[in-house]
JSON list of C-alpha atoms and ligand atoms in Angstrom, two decimals:
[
{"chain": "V", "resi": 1, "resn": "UNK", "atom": "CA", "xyz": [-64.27, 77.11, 69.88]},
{"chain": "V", "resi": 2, "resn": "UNK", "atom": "CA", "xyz": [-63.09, 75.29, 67.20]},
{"chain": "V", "resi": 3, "resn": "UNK", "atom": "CA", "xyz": [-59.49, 74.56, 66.86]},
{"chain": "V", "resi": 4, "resn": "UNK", "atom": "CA", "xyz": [-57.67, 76.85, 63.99]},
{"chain": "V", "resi": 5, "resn": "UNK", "atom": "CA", "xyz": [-55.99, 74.95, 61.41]},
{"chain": "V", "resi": 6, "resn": "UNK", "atom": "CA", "xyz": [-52.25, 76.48, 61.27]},
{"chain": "V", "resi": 7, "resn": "UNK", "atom": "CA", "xyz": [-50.49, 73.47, 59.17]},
{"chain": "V", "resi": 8, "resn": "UNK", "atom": "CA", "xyz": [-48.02, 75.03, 57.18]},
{"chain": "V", "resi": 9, "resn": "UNK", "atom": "CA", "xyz": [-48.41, 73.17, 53.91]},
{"chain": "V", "resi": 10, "resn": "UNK", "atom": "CA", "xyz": [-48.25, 73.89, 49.68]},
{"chain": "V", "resi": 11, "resn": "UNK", "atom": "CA", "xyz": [-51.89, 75.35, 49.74]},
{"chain": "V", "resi": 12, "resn": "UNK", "atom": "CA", "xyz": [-50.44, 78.12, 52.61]},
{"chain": "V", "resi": 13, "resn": "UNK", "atom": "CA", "xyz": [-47.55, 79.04, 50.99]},
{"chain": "V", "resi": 14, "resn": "UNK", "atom": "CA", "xyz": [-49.29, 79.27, 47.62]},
{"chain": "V", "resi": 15, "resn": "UNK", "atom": "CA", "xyz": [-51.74, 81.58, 49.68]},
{"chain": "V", "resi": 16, "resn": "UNK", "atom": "CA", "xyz": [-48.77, 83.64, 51.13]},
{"chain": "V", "resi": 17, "resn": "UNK", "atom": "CA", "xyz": [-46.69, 84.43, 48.13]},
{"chain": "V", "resi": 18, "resn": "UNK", "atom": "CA", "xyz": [-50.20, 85.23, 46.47]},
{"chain": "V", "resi": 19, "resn": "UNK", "atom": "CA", "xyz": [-51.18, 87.78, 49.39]},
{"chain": "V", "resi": 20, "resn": "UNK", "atom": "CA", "xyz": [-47.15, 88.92, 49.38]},
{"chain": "V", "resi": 21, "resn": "UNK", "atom": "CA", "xyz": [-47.57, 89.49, 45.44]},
{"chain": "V", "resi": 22, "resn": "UNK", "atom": "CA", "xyz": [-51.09, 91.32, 46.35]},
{"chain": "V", "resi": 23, "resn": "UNK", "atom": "CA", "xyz": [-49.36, 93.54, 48.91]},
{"chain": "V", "resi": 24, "resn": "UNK", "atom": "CA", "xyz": [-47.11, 95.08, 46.41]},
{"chain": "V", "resi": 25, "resn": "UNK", "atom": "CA", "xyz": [-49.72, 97.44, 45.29]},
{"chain": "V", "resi": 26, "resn": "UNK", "atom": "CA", "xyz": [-49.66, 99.23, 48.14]},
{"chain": "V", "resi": 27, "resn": "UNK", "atom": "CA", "xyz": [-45.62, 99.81, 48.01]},
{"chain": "V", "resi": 28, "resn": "UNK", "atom": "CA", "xyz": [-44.81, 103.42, 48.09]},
{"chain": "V", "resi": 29, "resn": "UNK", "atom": "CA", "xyz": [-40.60, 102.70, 46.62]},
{"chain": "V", "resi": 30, "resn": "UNK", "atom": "CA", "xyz": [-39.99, 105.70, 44.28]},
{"chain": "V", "resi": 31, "resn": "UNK", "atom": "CA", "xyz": [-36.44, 105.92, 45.84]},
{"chain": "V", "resi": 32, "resn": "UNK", "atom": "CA", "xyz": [-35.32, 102.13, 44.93]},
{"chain": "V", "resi": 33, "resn": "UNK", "atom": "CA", "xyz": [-37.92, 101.32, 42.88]},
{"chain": "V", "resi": 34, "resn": "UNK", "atom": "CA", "xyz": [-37.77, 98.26, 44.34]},
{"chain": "V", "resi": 35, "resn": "UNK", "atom": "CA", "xyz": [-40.95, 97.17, 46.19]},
{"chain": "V", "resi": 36, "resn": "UNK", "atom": "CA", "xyz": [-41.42, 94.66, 48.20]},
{"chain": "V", "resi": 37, "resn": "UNK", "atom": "CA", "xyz": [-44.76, 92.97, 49.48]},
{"chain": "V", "resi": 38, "resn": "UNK", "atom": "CA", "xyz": [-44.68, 90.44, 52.73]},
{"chain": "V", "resi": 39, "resn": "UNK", "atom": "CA", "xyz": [-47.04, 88.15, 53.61]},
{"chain": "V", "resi": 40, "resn": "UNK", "atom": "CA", "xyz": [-47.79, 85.93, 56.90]},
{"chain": "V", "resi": 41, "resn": "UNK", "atom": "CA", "xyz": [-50.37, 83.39, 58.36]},
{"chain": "V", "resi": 42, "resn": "UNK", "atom": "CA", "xyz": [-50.89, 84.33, 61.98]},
{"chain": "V", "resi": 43, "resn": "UNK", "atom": "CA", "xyz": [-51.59, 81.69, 65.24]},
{"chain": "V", "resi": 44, "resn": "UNK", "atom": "CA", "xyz": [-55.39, 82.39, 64.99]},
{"chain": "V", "resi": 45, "resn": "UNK", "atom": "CA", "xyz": [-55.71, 81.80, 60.81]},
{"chain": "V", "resi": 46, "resn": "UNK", "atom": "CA", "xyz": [-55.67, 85.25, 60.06]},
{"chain": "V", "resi": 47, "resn": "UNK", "atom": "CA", "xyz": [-53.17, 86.45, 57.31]},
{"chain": "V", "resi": 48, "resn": "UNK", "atom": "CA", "xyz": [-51.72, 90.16, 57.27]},
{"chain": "V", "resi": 49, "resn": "UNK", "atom": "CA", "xyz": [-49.44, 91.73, 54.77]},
{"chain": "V", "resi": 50, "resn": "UNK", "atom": "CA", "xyz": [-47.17, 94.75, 54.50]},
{"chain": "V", "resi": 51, "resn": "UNK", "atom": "CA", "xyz": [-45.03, 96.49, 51.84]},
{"chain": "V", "resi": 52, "resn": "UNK", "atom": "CA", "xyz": [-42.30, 98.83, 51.53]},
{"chain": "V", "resi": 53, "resn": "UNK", "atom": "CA", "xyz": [-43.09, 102.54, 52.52]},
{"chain": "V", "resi": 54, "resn": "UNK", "atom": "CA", "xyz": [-39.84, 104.61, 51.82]},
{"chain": "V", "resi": 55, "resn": "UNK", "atom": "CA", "xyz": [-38.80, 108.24, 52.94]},
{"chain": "V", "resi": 56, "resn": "UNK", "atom": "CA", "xyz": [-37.21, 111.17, 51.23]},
{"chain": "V", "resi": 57, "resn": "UNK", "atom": "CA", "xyz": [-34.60, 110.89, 54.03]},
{"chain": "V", "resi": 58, "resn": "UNK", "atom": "CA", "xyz": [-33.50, 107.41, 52.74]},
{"chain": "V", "resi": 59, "resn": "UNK", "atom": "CA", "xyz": [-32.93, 105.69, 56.59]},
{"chain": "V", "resi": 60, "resn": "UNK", "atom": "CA", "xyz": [-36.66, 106.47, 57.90]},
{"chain": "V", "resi": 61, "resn": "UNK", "atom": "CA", "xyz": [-37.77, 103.92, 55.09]},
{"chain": "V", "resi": 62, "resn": "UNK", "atom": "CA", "xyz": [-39.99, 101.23, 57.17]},
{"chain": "V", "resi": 63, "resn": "UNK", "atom": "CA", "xyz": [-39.45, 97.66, 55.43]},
{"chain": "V", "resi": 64, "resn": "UNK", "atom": "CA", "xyz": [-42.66, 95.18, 54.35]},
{"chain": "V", "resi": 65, "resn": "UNK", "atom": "CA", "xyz": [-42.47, 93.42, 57.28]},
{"chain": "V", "resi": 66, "resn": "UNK", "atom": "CA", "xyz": [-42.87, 96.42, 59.52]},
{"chain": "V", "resi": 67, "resn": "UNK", "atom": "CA", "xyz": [-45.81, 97.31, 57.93]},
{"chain": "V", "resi": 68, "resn": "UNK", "atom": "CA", "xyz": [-46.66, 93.95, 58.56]},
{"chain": "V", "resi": 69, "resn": "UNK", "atom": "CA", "xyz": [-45.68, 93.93, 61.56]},
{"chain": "V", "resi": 70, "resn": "UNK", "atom": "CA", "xyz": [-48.46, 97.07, 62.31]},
{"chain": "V", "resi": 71, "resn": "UNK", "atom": "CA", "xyz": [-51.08, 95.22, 60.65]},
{"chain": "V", "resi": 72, "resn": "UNK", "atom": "CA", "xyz": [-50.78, 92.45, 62.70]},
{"chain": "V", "resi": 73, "resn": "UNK", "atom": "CA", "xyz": [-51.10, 94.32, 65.84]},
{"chain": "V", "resi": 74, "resn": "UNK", "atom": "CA", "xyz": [-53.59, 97.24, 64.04]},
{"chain": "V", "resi": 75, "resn": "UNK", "atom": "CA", "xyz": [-55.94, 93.49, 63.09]},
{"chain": "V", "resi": 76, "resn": "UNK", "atom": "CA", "xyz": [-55.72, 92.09, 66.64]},
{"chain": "V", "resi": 77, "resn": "UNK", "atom": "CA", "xyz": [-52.16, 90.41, 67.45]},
{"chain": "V", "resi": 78, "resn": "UNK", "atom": "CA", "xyz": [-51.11, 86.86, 67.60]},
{"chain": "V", "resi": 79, "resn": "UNK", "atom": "CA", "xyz": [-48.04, 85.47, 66.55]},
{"chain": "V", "resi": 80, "resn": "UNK", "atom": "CA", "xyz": [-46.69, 84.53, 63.27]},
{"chain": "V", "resi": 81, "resn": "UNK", "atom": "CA", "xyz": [-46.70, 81.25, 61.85]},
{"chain": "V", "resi": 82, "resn": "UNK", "atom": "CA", "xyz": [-45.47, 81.51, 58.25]},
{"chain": "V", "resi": 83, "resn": "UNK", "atom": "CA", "xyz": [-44.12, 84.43, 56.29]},
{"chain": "V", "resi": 84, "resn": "UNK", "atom": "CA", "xyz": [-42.73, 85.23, 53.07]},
{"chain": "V", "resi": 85, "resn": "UNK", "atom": "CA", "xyz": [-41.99, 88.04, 51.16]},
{"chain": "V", "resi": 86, "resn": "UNK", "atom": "CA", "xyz": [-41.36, 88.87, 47.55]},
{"chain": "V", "resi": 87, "resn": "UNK", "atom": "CA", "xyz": [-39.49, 91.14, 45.20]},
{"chain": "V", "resi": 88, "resn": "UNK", "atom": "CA", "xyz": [-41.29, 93.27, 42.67]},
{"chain": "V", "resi": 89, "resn": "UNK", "atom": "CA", "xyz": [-41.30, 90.45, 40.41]},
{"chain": "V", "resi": 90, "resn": "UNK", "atom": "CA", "xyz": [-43.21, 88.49, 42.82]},
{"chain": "V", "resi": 91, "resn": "UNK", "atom": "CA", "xyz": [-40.14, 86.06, 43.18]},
{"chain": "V", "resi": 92, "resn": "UNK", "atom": "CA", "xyz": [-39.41, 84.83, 47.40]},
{"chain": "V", "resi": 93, "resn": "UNK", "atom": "CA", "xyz": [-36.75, 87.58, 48.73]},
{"chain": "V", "resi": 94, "resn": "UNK", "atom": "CA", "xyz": [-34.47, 87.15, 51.51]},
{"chain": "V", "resi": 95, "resn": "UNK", "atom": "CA", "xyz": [-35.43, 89.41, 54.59]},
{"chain": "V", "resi": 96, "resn": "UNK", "atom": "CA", "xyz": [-33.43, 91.45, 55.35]},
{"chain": "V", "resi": 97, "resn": "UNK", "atom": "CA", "xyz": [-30.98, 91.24, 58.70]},
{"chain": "V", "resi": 98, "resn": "UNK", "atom": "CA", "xyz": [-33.47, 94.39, 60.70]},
{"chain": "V", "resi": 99, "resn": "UNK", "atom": "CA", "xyz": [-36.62, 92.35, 59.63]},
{"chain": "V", "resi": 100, "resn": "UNK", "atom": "CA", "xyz": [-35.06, 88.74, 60.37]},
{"chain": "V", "resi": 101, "resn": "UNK", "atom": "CA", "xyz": [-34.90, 90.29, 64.42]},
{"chain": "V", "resi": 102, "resn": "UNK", "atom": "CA", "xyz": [-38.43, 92.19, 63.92]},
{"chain": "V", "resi": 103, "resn": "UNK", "atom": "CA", "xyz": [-39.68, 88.53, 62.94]},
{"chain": "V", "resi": 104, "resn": "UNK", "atom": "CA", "xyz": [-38.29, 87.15, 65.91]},
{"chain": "V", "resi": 105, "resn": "UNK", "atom": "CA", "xyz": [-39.83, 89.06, 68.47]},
{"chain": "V", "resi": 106, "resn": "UNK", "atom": "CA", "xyz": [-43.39, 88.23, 67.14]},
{"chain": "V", "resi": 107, "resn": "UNK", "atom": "CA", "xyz": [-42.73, 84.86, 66.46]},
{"chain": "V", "resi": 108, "resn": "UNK", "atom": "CA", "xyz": [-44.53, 81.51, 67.47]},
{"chain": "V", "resi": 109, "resn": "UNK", "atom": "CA", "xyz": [-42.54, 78.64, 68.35]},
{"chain": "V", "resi": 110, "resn": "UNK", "atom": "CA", "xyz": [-42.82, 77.18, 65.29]},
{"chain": "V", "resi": 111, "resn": "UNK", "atom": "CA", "xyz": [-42.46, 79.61, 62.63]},
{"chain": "V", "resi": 112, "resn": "UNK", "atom": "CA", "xyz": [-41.11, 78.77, 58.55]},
{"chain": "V", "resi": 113, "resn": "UNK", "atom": "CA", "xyz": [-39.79, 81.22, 56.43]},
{"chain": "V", "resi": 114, "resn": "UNK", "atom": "CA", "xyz": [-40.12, 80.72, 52.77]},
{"chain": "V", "resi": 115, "resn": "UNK", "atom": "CA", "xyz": [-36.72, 81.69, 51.67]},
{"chain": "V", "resi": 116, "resn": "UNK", "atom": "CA", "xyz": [-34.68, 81.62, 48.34]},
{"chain": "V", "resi": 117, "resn": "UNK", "atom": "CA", "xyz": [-33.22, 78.39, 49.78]},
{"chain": "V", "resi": 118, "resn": "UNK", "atom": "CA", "xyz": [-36.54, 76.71, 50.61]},
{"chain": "V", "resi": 119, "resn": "UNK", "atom": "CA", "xyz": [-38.78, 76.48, 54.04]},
{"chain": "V", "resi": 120, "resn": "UNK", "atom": "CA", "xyz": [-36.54, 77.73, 57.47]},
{"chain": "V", "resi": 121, "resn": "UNK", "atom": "CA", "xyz": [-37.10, 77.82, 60.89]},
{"chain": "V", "resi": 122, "resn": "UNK", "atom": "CA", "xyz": [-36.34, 81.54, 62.29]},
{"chain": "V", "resi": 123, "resn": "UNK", "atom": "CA", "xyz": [-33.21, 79.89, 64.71]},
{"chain": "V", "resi": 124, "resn": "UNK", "atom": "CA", "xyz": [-31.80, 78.95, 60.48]},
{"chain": "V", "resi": 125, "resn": "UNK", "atom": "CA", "xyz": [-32.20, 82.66, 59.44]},
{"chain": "V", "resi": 126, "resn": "UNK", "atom": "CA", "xyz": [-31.54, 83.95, 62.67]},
{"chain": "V", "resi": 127, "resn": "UNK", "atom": "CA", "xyz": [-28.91, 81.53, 65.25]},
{"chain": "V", "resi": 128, "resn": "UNK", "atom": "CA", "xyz": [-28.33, 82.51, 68.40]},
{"chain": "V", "resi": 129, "resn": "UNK", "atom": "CA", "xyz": [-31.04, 85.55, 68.11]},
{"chain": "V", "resi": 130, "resn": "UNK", "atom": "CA", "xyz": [-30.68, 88.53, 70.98]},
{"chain": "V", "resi": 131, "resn": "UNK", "atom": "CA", "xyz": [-34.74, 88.51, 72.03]},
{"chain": "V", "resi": 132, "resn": "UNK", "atom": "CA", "xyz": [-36.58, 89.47, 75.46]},
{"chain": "V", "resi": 133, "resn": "UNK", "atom": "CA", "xyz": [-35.30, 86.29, 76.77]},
{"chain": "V", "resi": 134, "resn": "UNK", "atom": "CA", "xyz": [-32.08, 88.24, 77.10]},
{"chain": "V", "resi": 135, "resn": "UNK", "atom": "CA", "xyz": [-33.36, 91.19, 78.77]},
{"chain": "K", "resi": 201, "resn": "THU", "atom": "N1", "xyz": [-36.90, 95.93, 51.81]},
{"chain": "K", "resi": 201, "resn": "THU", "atom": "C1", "xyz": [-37.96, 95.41, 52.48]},
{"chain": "K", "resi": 201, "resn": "THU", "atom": "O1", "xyz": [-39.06, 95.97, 52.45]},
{"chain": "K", "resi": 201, "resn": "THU", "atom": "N2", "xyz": [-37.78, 94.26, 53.16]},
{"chain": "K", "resi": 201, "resn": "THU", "atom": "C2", "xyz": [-36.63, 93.53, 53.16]},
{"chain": "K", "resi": 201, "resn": "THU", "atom": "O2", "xyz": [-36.53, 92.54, 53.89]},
{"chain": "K", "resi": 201, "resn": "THU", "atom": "C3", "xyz": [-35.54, 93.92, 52.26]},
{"chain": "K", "resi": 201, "resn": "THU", "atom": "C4", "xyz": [-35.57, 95.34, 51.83]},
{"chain": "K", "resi": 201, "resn": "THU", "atom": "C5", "xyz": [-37.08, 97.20, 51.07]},
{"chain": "K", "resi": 201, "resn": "THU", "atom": "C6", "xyz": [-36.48, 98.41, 51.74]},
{"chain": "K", "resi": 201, "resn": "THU", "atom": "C7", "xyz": [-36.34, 99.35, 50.56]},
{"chain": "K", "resi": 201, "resn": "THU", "atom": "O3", "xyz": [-37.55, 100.06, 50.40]},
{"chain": "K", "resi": 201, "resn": "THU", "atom": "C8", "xyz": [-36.13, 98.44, 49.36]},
{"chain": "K", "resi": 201, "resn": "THU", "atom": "O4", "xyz": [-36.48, 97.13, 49.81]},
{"chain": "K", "resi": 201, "resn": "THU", "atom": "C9", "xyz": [-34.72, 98.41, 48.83]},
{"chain": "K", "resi": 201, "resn": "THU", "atom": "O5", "xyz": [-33.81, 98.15, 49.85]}
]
């Protein structure tokens, strides 16, 4: 099998925040009106996005990257490699706190974060992270 080609480089993040920027169509935020579309290259070369699906009863609202998160699994696993996500402007948002530990879990090693302060590691965005380690 041919090796996949999972360098993380100007081209891939270009790609991302494009994909993030696509995913915002498929936001459902009439509560906030503020949507949100994630994007993320997987281990195997796939990428899967996400948005923002919100609930009448405000606290059910499921974040971009859990939709993600589902469409990784729902499009064959793997770990992530590179994510982003962006604001409704299409601008690179922070993830949230909840997200930063959903992240985590489905991590590879070497996973960068696009943030508002440039490219991260997940141990920058998220020290000392409780994961199944602990368990
Ligand atoms: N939101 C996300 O989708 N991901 C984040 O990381 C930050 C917050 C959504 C949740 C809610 O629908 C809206 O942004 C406003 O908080």
């Amino acid at each position: 099998m041919p090796e996949t080609n999972t360098t993380v480089d100007e081209r891939v993040w270009e790609r991302l925040q494009d994909a993030a920027r696509g995913a915002l169509q498929h936001s459902y935020s009439p509560y906030s009106r503020f949507p949100v579309g994630a994007a993320a290259l997987v281990d195997d070369g796939r990428v899967v996005t996400g948005a923002n699906i919100e609930n009448a009863s405000y606290g059910v609202t499921l974040c971009a990257e859990c939709s993600l998160v589902s469409a990784l699994f729902m499009s064959g696993g793997g770990k992530l490699v590179a994510f982003v996500c962006v604001d409704g402007q299409g601008e690179v948002l922070m993830p949230c706190g909840r997200c930063r530990q959903l992240l985590y879990e489905h991590r590879a090693p070497q996973l960068q974060l696009l943030t508002v302060s440039g490219v991260r590691s997940m141990d920058q965005v998220l020290p000392d992270a409780f994961g199944p380690e602990n368990l």
